[in-house]
CSV table of C-alpha atoms in Angstrom, one decimal:
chain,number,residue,atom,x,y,z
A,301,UNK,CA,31.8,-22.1,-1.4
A,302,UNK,CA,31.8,-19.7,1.8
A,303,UNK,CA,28.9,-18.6,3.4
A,304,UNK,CA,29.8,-14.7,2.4
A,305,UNK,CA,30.4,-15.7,-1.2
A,306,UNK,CA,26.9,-17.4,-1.8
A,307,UNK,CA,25.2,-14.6,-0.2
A,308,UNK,CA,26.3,-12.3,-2.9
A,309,UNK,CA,25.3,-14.3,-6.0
A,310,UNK,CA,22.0,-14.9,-5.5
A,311,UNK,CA,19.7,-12.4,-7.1
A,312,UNK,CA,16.4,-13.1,-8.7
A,313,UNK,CA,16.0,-12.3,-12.5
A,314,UNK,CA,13.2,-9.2,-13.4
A,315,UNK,CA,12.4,-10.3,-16.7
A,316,UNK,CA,12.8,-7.2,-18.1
A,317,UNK,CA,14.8,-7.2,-21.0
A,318,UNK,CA,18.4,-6.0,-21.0
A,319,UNK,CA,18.0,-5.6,-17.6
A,320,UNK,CA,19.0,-9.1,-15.9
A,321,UNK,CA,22.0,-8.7,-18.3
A,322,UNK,CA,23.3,-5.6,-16.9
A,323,UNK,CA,22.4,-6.3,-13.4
A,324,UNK,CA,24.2,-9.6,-13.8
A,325,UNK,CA,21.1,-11.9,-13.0
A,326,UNK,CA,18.2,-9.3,-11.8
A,327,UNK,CA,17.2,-8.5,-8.0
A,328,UNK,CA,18.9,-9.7,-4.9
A,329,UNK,CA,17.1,-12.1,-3.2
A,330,UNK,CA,15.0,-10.9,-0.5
A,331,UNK,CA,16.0,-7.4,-0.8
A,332,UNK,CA,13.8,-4.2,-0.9
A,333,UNK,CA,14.7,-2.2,-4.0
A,334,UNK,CA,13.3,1.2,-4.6
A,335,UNK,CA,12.2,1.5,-8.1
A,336,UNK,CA,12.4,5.6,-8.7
A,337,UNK,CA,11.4,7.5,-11.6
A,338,UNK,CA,8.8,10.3,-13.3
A,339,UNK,CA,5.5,9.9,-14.3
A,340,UNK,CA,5.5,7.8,-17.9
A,341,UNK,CA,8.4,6.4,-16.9
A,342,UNK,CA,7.4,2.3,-16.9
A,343,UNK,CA,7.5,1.9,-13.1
A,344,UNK,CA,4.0,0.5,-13.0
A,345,UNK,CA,5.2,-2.2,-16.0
A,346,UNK,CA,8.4,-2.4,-14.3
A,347,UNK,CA,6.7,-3.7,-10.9
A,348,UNK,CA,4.5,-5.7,-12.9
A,349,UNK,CA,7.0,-7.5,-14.8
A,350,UNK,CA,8.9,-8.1,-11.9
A,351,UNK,CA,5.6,-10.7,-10.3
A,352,UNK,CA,4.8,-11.9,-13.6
A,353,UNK,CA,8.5,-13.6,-14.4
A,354,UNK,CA,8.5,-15.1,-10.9
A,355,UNK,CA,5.0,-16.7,-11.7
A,356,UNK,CA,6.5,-18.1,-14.7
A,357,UNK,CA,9.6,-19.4,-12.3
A,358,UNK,CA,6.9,-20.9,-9.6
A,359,UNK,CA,7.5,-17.7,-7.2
A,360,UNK,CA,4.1,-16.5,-6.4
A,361,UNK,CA,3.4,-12.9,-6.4
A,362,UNK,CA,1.5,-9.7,-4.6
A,363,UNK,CA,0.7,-6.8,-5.9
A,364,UNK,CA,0.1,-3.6,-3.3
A,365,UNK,CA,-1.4,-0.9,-5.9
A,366,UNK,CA,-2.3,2.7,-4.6
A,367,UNK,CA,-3.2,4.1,-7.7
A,368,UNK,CA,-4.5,2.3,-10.6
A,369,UNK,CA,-7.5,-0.1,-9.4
A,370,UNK,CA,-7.0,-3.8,-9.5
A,371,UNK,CA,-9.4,-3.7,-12.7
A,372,UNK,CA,-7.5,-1.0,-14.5
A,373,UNK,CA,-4.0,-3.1,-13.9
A,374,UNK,CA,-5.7,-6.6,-15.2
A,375,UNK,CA,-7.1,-4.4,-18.3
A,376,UNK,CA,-3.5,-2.7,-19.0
A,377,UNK,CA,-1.5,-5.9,-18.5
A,378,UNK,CA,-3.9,-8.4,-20.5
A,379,UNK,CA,-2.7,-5.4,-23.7
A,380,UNK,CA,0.5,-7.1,-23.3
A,381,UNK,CA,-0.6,-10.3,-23.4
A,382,UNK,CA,-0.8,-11.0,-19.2
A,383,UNK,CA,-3.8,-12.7,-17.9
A,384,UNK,CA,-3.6,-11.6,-13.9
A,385,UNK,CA,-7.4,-12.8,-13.3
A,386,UNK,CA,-6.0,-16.1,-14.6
A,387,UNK,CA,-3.5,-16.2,-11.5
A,388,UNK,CA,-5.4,-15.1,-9.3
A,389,UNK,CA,-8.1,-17.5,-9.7
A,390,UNK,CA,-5.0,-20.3,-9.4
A,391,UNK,CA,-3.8,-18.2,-6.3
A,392,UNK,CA,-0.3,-17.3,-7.8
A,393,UNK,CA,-1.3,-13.3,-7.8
A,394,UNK,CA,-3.5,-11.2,-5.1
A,395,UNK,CA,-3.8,-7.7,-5.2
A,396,UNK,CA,-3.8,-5.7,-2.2
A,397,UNK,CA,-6.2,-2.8,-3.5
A,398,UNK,CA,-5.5,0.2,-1.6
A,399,UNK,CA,-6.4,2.7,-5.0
A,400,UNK,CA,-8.6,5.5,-4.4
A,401,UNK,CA,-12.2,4.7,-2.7
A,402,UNK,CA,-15.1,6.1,-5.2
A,403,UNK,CA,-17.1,7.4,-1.9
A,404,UNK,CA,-17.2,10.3,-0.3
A,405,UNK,CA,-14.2,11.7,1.5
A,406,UNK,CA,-14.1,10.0,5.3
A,407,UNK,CA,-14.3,12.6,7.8
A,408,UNK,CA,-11.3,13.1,10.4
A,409,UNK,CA,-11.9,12.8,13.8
A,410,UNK,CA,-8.6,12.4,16.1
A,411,UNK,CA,-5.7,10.5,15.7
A,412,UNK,CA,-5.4,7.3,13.3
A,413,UNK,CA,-2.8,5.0,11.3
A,414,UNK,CA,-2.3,2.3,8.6
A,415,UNK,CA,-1.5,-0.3,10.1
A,416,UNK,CA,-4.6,-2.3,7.9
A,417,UNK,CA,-2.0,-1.9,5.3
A,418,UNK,CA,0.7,-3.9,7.4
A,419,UNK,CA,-2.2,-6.5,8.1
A,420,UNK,CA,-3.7,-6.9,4.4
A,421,UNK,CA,0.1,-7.3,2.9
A,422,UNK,CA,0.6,-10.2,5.5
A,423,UNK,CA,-2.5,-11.6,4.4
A,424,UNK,CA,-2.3,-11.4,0.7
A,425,UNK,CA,1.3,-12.9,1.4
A,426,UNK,CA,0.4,-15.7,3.5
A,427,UNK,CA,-2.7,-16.1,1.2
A,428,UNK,CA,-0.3,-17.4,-1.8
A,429,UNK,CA,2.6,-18.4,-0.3
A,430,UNK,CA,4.3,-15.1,-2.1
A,431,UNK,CA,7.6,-14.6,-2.7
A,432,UNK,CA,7.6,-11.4,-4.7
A,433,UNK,CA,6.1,-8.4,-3.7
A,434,UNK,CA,5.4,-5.2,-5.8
A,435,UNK,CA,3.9,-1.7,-4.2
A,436,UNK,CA,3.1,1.0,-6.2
A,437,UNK,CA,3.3,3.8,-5.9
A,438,UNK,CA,4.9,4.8,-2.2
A,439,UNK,CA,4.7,7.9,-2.7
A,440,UNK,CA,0.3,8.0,-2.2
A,441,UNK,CA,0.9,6.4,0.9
A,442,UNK,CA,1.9,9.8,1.9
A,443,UNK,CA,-0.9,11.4,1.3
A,444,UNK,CA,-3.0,9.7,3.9
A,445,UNK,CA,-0.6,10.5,6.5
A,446,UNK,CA,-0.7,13.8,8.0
A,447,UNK,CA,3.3,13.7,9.0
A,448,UNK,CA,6.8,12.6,8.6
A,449,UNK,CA,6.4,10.7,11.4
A,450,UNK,CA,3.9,8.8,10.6
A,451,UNK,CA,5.4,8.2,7.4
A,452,UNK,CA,8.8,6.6,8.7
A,453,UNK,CA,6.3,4.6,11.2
A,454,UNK,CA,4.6,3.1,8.0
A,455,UNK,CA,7.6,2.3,6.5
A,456,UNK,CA,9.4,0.7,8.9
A,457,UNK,CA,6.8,-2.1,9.8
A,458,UNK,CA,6.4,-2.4,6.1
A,459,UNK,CA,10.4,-3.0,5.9
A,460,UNK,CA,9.8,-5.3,8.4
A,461,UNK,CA,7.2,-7.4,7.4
A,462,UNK,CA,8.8,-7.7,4.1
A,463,UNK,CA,12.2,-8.9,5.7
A,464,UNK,CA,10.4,-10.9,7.7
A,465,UNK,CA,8.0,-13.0,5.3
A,466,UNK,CA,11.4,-13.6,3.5
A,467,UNK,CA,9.9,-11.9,-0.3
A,468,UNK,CA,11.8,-9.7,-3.0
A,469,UNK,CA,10.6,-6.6,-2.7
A,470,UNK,CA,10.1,-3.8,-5.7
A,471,UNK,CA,8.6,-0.6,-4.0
A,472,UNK,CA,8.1,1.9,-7.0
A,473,UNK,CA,8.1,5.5,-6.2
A,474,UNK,CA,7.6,8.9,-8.1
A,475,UNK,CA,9.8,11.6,-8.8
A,476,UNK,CA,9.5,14.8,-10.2
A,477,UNK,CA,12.6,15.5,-12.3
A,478,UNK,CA,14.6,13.1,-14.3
A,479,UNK,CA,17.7,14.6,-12.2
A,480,UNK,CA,17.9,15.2,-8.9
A,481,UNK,CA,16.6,14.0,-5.5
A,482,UNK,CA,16.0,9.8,-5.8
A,483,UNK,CA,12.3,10.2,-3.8
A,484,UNK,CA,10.0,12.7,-3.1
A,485,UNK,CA,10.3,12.9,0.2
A,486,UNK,CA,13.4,12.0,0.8
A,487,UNK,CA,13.0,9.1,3.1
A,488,UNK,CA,12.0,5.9,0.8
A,489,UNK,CA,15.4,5.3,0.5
A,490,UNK,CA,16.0,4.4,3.9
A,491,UNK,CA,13.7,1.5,3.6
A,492,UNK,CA,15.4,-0.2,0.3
A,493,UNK,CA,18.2,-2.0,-0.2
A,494,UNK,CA,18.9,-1.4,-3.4
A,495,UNK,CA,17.7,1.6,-5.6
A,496,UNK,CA,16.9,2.0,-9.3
A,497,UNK,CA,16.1,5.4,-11.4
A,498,UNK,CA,13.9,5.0,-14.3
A,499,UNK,CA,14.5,8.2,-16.6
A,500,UNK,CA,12.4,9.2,-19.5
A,501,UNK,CA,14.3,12.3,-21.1
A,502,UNK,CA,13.7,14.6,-23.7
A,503,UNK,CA,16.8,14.8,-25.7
A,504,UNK,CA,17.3,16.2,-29.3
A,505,UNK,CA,13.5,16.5,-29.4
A,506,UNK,CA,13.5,12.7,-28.9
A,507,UNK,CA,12.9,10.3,-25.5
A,508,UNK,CA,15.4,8.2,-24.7
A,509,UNK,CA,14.3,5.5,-21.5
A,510,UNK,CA,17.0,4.8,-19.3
A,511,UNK,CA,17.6,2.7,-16.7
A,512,UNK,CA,20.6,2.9,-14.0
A,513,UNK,CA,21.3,1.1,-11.0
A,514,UNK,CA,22.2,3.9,-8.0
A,515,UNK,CA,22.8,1.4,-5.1
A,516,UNK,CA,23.1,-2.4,-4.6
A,517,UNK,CA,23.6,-3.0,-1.0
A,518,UNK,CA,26.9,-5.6,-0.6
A,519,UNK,CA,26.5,-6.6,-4.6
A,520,UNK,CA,28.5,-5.2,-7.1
A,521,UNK,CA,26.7,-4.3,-10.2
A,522,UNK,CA,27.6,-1.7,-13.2
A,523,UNK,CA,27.5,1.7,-13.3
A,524,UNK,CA,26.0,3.9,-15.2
A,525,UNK,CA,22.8,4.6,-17.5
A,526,UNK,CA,21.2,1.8,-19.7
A,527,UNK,CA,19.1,2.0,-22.2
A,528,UNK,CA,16.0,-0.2,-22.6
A,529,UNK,CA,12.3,0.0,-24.5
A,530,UNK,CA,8.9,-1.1,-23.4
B,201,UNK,CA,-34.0,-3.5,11.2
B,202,UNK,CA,-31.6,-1.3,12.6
B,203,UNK,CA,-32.5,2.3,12.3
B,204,UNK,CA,-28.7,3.3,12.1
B,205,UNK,CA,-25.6,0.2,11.7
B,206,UNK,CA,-22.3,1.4,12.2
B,207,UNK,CA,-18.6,-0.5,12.0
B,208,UNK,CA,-15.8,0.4,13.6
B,209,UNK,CA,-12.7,-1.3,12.2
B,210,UNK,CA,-9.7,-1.5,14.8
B,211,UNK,CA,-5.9,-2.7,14.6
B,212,UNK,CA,-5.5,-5.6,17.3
B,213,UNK,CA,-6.3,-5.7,20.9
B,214,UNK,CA,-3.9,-2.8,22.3
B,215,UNK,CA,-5.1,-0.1,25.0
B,216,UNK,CA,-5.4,2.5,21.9
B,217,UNK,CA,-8.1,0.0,20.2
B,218,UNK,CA,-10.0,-0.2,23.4
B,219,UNK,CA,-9.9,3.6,24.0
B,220,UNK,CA,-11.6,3.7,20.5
B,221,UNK,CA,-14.5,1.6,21.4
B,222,UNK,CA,-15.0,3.0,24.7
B,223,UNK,CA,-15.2,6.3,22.8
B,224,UNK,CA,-18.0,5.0,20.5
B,225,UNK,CA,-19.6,3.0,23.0
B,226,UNK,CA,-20.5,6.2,25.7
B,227,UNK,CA,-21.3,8.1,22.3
B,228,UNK,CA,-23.5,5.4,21.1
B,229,UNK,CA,-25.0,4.8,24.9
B,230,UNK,CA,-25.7,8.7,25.4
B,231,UNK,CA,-26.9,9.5,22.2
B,232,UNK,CA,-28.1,7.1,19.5
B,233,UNK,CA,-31.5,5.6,19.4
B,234,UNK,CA,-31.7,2.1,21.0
B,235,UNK,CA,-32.7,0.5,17.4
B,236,UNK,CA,-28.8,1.1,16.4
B,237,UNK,CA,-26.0,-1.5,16.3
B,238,UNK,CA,-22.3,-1.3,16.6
B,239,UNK,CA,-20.3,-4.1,15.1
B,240,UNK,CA,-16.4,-4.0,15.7
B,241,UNK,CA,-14.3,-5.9,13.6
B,242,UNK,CA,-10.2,-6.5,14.4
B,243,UNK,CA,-8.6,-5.9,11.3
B,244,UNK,CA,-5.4,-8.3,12.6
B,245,UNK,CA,-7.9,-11.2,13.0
B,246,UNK,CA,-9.8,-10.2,10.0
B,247,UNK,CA,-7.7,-8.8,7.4
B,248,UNK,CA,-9.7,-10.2,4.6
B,249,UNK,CA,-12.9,-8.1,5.7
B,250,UNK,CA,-10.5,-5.4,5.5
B,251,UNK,CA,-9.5,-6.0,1.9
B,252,UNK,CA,-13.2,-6.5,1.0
B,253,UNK,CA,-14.0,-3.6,2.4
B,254,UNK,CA,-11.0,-1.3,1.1
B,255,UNK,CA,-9.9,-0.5,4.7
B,256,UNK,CA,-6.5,1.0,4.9
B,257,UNK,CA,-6.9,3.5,8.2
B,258,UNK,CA,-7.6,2.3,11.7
B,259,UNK,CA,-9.6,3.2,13.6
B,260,UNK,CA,-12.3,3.4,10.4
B,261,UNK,CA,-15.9,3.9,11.2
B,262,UNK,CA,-18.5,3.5,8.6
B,263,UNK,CA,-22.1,4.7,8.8
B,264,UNK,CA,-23.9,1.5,6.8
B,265,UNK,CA,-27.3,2.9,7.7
B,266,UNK,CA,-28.9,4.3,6.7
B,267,UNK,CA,-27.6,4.7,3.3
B,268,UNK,CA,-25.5,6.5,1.9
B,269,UNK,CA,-22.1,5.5,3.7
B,270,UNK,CA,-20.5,7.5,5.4
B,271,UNK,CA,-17.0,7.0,7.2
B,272,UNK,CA,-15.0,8.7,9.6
B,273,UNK,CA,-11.2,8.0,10.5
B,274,UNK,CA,-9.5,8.8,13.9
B,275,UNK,CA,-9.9,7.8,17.0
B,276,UNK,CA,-13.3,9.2,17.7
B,277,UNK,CA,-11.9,12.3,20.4
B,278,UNK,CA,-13.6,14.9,18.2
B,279,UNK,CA,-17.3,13.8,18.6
B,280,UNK,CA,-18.8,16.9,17.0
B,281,UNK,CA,-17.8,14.9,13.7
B,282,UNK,CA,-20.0,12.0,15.2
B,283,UNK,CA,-22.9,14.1,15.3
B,284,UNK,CA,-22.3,15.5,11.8
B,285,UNK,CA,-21.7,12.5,9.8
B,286,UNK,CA,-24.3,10.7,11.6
B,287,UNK,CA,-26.9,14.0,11.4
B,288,UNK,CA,-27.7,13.8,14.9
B,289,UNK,CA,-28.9,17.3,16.9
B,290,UNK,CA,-25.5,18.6,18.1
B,291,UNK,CA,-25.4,18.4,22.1
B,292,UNK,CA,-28.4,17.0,22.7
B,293,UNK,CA,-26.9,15.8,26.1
B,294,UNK,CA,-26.2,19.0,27.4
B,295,UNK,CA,-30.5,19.3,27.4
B,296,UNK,CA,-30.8,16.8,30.0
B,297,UNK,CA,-30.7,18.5,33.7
């Protein structure tokens, strides 16, 4: 087998169900993929599921969480059966908790950046030997940035330190409508290799969950909307 | 016992970290109370203080004492923040003749 032939097959499977089929065999390997969709749409579970089938495949995990505190995920995910304390006490998880502080609001004084991020993802990484990364949501990073600027800054050390360590990346991120721009902002994308829209529509009174692949960089994959359950 | 304690958290040993501490360090000199301490920590060469301590901004600094804590993020220019977050008199230097 060639070298340009191998490079395509590899991907890493999700363990979500339906899609590994449909994305014939999950993730590529060592890719960034953008995981995009509204609120209520399973990104969180998505991301989650994502680390928890590479545990079970002896690919250790780290999970970057912005929103939900690292006490709030373990309580959600042990309601589907998912013991995280249990892996991190055998160092196959770390959390990286960047949710909201309970304290007052810091003060501002002058410029600053987030480069702790960059530092505390190597860390975790390097702390478990990961191989999967999750970070959810990029979309709050934003919020402690005061420009776009600063915003492509963050993300392309994050790109890089991803690349670098060698992980498969799953960087979820929030949008608005079900159709329409892919991110927010408009600039996630640019980081990711590959992106994914999670859709939770409202049709004929009823929700119908879809997932579709937009864009796998150099891997061919199938088109179109898929849908899937919780 | 330290009358006031106060961290600044930096990112790595670059000319913009040492601007930082110089910053605090002439505040501190000029205007705190000799019973206060300044601890700097390097969030590179620490990174796990920084995920104890949830920080995600550099520079952070974070009034420990007295309680409660307080923190302030940037690189220190504005000092007027300083002197609000850490209740001092504002411009107590321009007394001195």
């Amino acid at each position: 087998m060639n070298q340009v032939q191998s490079d395509l097959l590899v991907k890493v499977p999700t363990g979500i169900p339906g899609f590994d089929v449909f994305s014939e065999g999950g993730l590529p390997e060592g890719r960034t993929t953008l995981v995009s969709g509204t609120a209520g749409s399973g990104k969180t579970i998505f991301a989650s599921q994502f680390l928890i089938a590479g545990i079970e495949l002896g690919q250790n995990g780290v999970f970057v969480t912005f929103e939900e505190s690292p006490r709030m995920l373990r309580k959600n995910m042990l309601g589907f059966g998912w013991n995280i304390q249990q892996w991190e006490e055998a160092k196959k998880w770390a959390f990286v908790d960047a949710s909201p502080l309970d304290v007052n609001i810091p003060q501002i004084s002058g410029e600053y950046d987030l480069d702790p991020l960059i530092s505390r993802l190597r860390y975790a990484i390097e702390q478990v030997g990961a191989k999967r990364v999750a970070i959810d949501s990029l979309g709050t990073v934003f919020s402690y940035v005061p420009d776009e600027t600063q915003v492509r800054s963050v993300l392309f050390k994050l790109a890089q330190v991803l690349r670098e360590l060698e992980v498969t990346s799953v960087l979820t991120s929030e949008l608005t409508i079900e159709y329409g721009q892919i991110s927010r902002h408009g600039i996630e994308e640019f980081v990711a290799d590959n992106v994914i829209i999670m859709r939770n529509a409202l049709t004929e009174e009823r929700r119908r969950r879809t997932i579709e692949i937009l864009k796998f960089r150099g891997v061919p994959h199938q088109h179109g909307e898929f849908p899937r359950k919780i | 016992m330290h009358k006031i304690l106060l961290k600044l958290y930096v990112s790595g040993d670059t000319i913009r970290s040492r601007r930082e501490i110089a910053n605090l360090q002439s505040f501190c000199d000029r205007e705190l109370p000799k019973e206060s301490a300044v601890e700097v920590i390097d969030v590179v060469k620490s990174p796990e203080i920084a995920e104890a301590e949830k920080i995600l901004i550099t520079p952070t600094l974070i009034r420990e004492l007295p309680k409660p804590q307080e923190r302030i993020i940037g690189d220190l220019s504005d000092t007027e923040v300083l002197f609000f977050v850490l209740d001092l008199p504002v411009k107590s230097s321009e007394k001195k003749i």
